[in-house]
């Protein structure tokens, strides 16, 4: 099956993304198109739940490229992102060689232990070997400074050196999408390697459109009321303002309960679908539900 042709303009890319159910605004569509055309990593920063990870998934879908995801966390090491050796299989190979009396040449036996078949490729290596691909480096702000410096080196030339096997270089640089929830500031050096885009919560009309596109079973009135209520919740200085994903969960929960519009009492009873902290729930429940969810 032939691979889809990359979009030729931001407008084409926007239309292709909309075909997957992802509705970007003009700024995001332009940034994503430039990342694709210029082979530059795209650094997406914004609050959790605004659609950063979903964009990488949608880009993989419209370009027909495999998606490799590297989830960052504190303590993440280079070997967990690049490759590792399968020690279990190497040990079996060693015992088999000894049983077959094939261990007379130690140097040859040692070299055979580092054959490619014993290498476990991790997301960064997979993305370079299986190019063109989409590489999602998710929540890079959770990784340590040391890993960030290592990542900067890999993204500079899309090359990985494996001492036992040689150098692996991507034939076509992967489309790299880095995301950050801004739990800390990512170093300027890494940002300079990337095209930067701040992804905000969608405006009211776009959020209604997203809900209608992703949840066609939900009535338009319910979608509009959920979008309006979600937007109001975001103004309350909550520990975790709801994102698009939470708005979709909320609308789905309400629809599951048979709601066709947002009843204040039902909204209060389903806050667990949209709020994820006890403090946030208590704060909202202390306010007048009619003021938050009515109309």
Tab-separated table of C-alpha atoms in Angstrom, residues 7-251:
chain	number	residue	atom	x	y	z
A	7	UNK	CA	0.577	17.829	2.955
A	8	UNK	CA	1.848	20.598	0.697
A	9	UNK	CA	0.695	23.573	2.751
A	10	UNK	CA	-0.638	24.461	6.209
A	11	UNK	CA	-4.135	24.508	4.753
A	12	UNK	CA	-3.762	20.975	3.385
A	13	UNK	CA	-2.298	19.774	6.673
A	14	UNK	CA	-5.128	21.384	8.619
A	15	UNK	CA	-7.710	19.682	6.400
A	16	UNK	CA	-5.944	16.326	6.772
A	17	UNK	CA	-5.845	16.673	10.553
A	18	UNK	CA	-9.517	17.566	10.626
A	19	UNK	CA	-10.154	14.333	8.732
A	20	UNK	CA	-8.772	12.435	11.745
A	21	UNK	CA	-10.952	14.382	14.181
A	22	UNK	CA	-8.154	16.718	15.317
A	23	UNK	CA	-9.126	20.350	14.799
A	24	UNK	CA	-6.075	22.649	14.859
A	25	UNK	CA	-6.146	26.414	14.698
A	26	UNK	CA	-4.163	28.206	11.983
A	27	UNK	CA	-1.118	28.786	14.173
A	28	UNK	CA	-0.766	25.149	15.151
A	29	UNK	CA	-1.338	23.913	11.609
A	30	UNK	CA	1.388	26.263	10.357
A	31	UNK	CA	3.860	25.182	13.040
A	32	UNK	CA	3.227	21.496	12.343
A	33	UNK	CA	3.580	22.005	8.596
A	34	UNK	CA	6.886	23.841	9.007
A	35	UNK	CA	8.203	21.086	11.274
A	36	UNK	CA	7.343	18.542	8.612
A	37	UNK	CA	8.746	20.546	5.694
A	38	UNK	CA	11.901	21.821	7.416
A	39	UNK	CA	12.716	18.574	9.297
A	40	UNK	CA	12.794	20.524	12.546
A	41	UNK	CA	11.502	19.183	15.866
A	42	UNK	CA	8.247	20.750	17.044
A	43	UNK	CA	8.229	21.780	20.707
A	44	UNK	CA	4.678	21.979	22.037
A	45	UNK	CA	4.183	23.553	25.417
A	46	UNK	CA	0.916	23.983	27.267
A	47	UNK	CA	-1.223	22.726	30.087
A	48	UNK	CA	-2.081	19.045	30.300
A	49	UNK	CA	-5.053	18.012	28.202
A	50	UNK	CA	-4.849	20.599	25.421
A	51	UNK	CA	-4.047	18.061	22.687
A	52	UNK	CA	-0.243	17.948	22.444
A	53	UNK	CA	0.089	14.175	22.414
A	54	UNK	CA	-2.986	13.790	20.228
A	55	UNK	CA	-1.358	16.000	17.584
A	56	UNK	CA	1.586	13.610	17.241
A	57	UNK	CA	-0.810	10.702	16.883
A	58	UNK	CA	-2.817	12.551	14.243
A	59	UNK	CA	0.340	13.524	12.322
A	60	UNK	CA	1.410	9.877	12.235
A	61	UNK	CA	-2.003	8.936	10.911
A	62	UNK	CA	-2.125	11.473	8.075
A	63	UNK	CA	1.464	10.858	6.950
A	64	UNK	CA	1.230	7.078	7.210
A	65	UNK	CA	4.348	7.002	9.368
A	66	UNK	CA	4.868	4.722	12.359
A	67	UNK	CA	4.683	6.490	15.705
A	68	UNK	CA	7.297	5.895	18.383
A	69	UNK	CA	6.612	7.325	21.812
A	70	UNK	CA	9.192	8.050	24.465
A	71	UNK	CA	7.476	8.833	27.776
A	72	UNK	CA	9.838	10.938	29.895
A	73	UNK	CA	10.103	10.738	33.662
A	74	UNK	CA	12.548	11.600	36.404
A	75	UNK	CA	15.517	9.258	36.331
A	76	UNK	CA	15.083	8.278	32.660
A	77	UNK	CA	18.433	7.090	31.312
A	78	UNK	CA	19.827	7.084	27.796
A	79	UNK	CA	19.803	3.276	27.604
A	80	UNK	CA	16.050	3.276	28.217
A	81	UNK	CA	15.572	5.644	25.318
A	82	UNK	CA	18.141	4.228	22.883
A	83	UNK	CA	18.822	0.522	23.158
A	84	UNK	CA	19.776	-2.240	25.498
A	85	UNK	CA	21.303	-5.668	25.118
A	86	UNK	CA	19.149	-8.733	25.704
A	87	UNK	CA	21.321	-10.361	28.374
A	88	UNK	CA	19.003	-13.331	28.718
A	89	UNK	CA	19.308	-14.284	25.064
A	90	UNK	CA	23.028	-13.580	25.101
A	91	UNK	CA	23.437	-15.997	27.997
A	92	UNK	CA	21.448	-18.675	26.190
A	93	UNK	CA	23.606	-18.140	23.114
A	94	UNK	CA	26.735	-18.480	25.205
A	95	UNK	CA	25.576	-21.728	26.797
A	96	UNK	CA	24.543	-23.125	23.423
A	97	UNK	CA	27.964	-22.299	22.012
A	98	UNK	CA	29.651	-24.010	24.943
A	99	UNK	CA	27.463	-27.085	24.571
A	100	UNK	CA	28.324	-27.268	20.882
A	101	UNK	CA	32.025	-26.889	21.691
A	102	UNK	CA	32.060	-23.687	19.644
A	103	UNK	CA	33.784	-21.642	22.340
A	104	UNK	CA	37.313	-22.411	21.224
A	105	UNK	CA	37.703	-18.936	19.711
A	106	UNK	CA	36.900	-16.518	22.590
A	107	UNK	CA	37.208	-13.388	20.460
A	108	UNK	CA	34.793	-14.708	17.847
A	109	UNK	CA	32.395	-15.894	20.526
A	110	UNK	CA	32.461	-12.527	22.252
A	111	UNK	CA	31.804	-10.722	18.976
A	112	UNK	CA	28.835	-12.989	18.295
A	113	UNK	CA	27.276	-11.915	21.592
A	114	UNK	CA	26.874	-8.398	20.235
A	115	UNK	CA	25.101	-9.340	17.052
A	116	UNK	CA	22.188	-7.141	15.996
A	117	UNK	CA	19.697	-9.865	16.880
A	118	UNK	CA	20.545	-9.402	20.568
A	119	UNK	CA	19.896	-5.649	20.497
A	120	UNK	CA	16.668	-4.320	21.999
A	121	UNK	CA	15.837	-1.095	20.191
A	122	UNK	CA	14.126	1.596	22.285
A	123	UNK	CA	11.991	4.453	20.895
A	124	UNK	CA	14.826	6.769	19.758
A	125	UNK	CA	16.652	4.023	17.867
A	126	UNK	CA	13.411	2.629	16.472
A	127	UNK	CA	12.462	6.055	15.109
A	128	UNK	CA	15.834	6.458	13.378
A	129	UNK	CA	15.922	2.949	11.920
A	130	UNK	CA	12.315	2.949	10.748
A	131	UNK	CA	12.385	6.297	8.980
A	132	UNK	CA	10.423	8.184	7.970
A	133	UNK	CA	8.593	8.042	11.249
A	134	UNK	CA	7.030	10.240	13.915
A	135	UNK	CA	8.876	10.418	17.231
A	136	UNK	CA	6.883	11.669	20.212
A	137	UNK	CA	9.026	12.739	23.172
A	138	UNK	CA	6.257	13.156	25.708
A	139	UNK	CA	6.536	15.393	28.800
A	140	UNK	CA	10.207	16.196	28.329
A	141	UNK	CA	9.958	18.577	31.294
A	142	UNK	CA	9.782	15.529	33.578
A	143	UNK	CA	13.224	14.284	32.497
A	144	UNK	CA	16.476	15.259	34.212
A	145	UNK	CA	18.867	17.881	32.878
A	146	UNK	CA	21.333	15.152	31.890
A	147	UNK	CA	18.797	13.409	29.699
A	148	UNK	CA	17.776	16.702	28.157
A	149	UNK	CA	21.401	17.314	27.151
A	150	UNK	CA	21.604	13.838	25.672
A	151	UNK	CA	18.395	14.410	23.726
A	152	UNK	CA	19.783	17.641	22.337
A	153	UNK	CA	22.768	15.722	20.964
A	154	UNK	CA	20.574	13.104	19.253
A	155	UNK	CA	18.278	15.696	17.716
A	156	UNK	CA	21.246	17.648	16.341
A	157	UNK	CA	22.143	15.097	13.672
A	158	UNK	CA	19.701	12.195	14.152
A	159	UNK	CA	22.638	9.844	14.594
A	160	UNK	CA	23.285	7.204	17.234
A	161	UNK	CA	26.601	5.472	17.778
A	162	UNK	CA	26.549	1.863	19.014
A	163	UNK	CA	30.142	0.901	19.888
A	164	UNK	CA	29.686	-2.785	19.053
A	165	UNK	CA	27.800	-2.264	15.778
A	166	UNK	CA	28.640	1.166	14.383
A	167	UNK	CA	26.656	4.283	13.609
A	168	UNK	CA	22.936	4.419	12.923
A	169	UNK	CA	21.766	7.450	10.953
A	170	UNK	CA	18.196	8.145	9.907
A	171	UNK	CA	17.778	8.153	6.115
A	172	UNK	CA	15.027	10.682	6.608
A	173	UNK	CA	14.882	12.622	9.893
A	174	UNK	CA	11.824	11.621	11.882
A	175	UNK	CA	9.099	14.165	12.504
A	176	UNK	CA	9.819	14.897	16.156
A	177	UNK	CA	7.161	16.267	18.493
A	178	UNK	CA	8.297	17.190	21.992
A	179	UNK	CA	5.695	18.050	24.580
A	180	UNK	CA	5.995	19.873	27.879
A	181	UNK	CA	3.421	20.680	30.561
A	182	UNK	CA	5.835	23.336	31.811
A	183	UNK	CA	6.338	21.784	35.235
A	184	UNK	CA	9.817	23.280	34.841
A	185	UNK	CA	11.582	25.376	32.236
A	186	UNK	CA	13.280	23.363	29.486
A	187	UNK	CA	16.734	24.655	28.606
A	188	UNK	CA	17.041	27.231	25.849
A	189	UNK	CA	19.531	25.074	23.937
A	190	UNK	CA	16.898	22.408	23.342
A	191	UNK	CA	14.266	24.960	22.441
A	192	UNK	CA	16.604	26.536	19.900
A	193	UNK	CA	16.718	23.221	18.054
A	194	UNK	CA	12.951	23.261	17.722
A	195	UNK	CA	10.061	25.212	16.348
A	196	UNK	CA	8.117	26.401	19.388
A	197	UNK	CA	4.367	26.617	19.771
A	198	UNK	CA	2.323	27.355	22.869
A	199	UNK	CA	-0.849	25.290	22.755
A	200	UNK	CA	-3.663	26.928	24.685
A	201	UNK	CA	-7.085	25.593	25.512
A	202	UNK	CA	-9.409	25.877	22.507
A	203	UNK	CA	-11.831	28.763	22.366
A	204	UNK	CA	-15.531	28.085	22.850
A	205	UNK	CA	-16.449	27.511	19.208
A	206	UNK	CA	-13.474	25.214	18.583
A	207	UNK	CA	-14.182	23.175	21.710
A	208	UNK	CA	-17.814	22.739	20.674
A	209	UNK	CA	-16.630	21.631	17.231
A	210	UNK	CA	-14.198	19.134	18.809
A	211	UNK	CA	-16.903	17.687	21.035
A	212	UNK	CA	-19.314	17.400	18.143
A	213	UNK	CA	-16.714	15.793	15.901
A	214	UNK	CA	-15.393	13.313	18.453
A	215	UNK	CA	-18.708	12.607	20.153
A	216	UNK	CA	-21.415	12.750	17.484
A	217	UNK	CA	-23.860	10.977	19.799
A	218	UNK	CA	-23.864	13.995	22.142
A	219	UNK	CA	-26.487	16.630	21.372
A	220	UNK	CA	-25.293	20.017	20.167
A	221	UNK	CA	-26.936	21.695	23.143
A	222	UNK	CA	-25.128	19.432	25.598
A	223	UNK	CA	-21.836	19.956	23.757
A	224	UNK	CA	-22.236	23.733	23.924
A	225	UNK	CA	-23.161	23.680	27.606
A	226	UNK	CA	-20.281	21.375	28.514
A	227	UNK	CA	-17.859	23.590	26.564
A	228	UNK	CA	-19.169	26.692	28.320
A	229	UNK	CA	-19.033	25.090	31.783
A	230	UNK	CA	-15.536	23.711	31.135
A	231	UNK	CA	-14.384	27.162	30.077
A	232	UNK	CA	-15.813	28.589	33.315
A	233	UNK	CA	-14.030	25.946	35.407
A	234	UNK	CA	-10.735	26.987	33.805
A	235	UNK	CA	-11.144	30.475	35.268
A	236	UNK	CA	-11.368	29.239	38.881
A	237	UNK	CA	-7.652	28.836	39.555
A	238	UNK	CA	-7.987	25.103	40.098
A	239	UNK	CA	-5.073	22.766	40.801
A	240	UNK	CA	-5.802	21.001	37.507
A	241	UNK	CA	-7.917	22.987	35.067
A	242	UNK	CA	-9.844	20.620	32.806
A	243	UNK	CA	-8.500	20.024	29.316
A	244	UNK	CA	-10.216	18.873	26.157
A	245	UNK	CA	-9.883	15.247	27.221
A	246	UNK	CA	-11.737	15.960	30.460
A	247	UNK	CA	-14.443	17.890	28.595
A	248	UNK	CA	-14.938	14.863	26.341
A	249	UNK	CA	-15.090	12.542	29.352
A	250	UNK	CA	-17.644	14.785	30.986
A	251	UNK	CA	-19.846	14.983	27.915
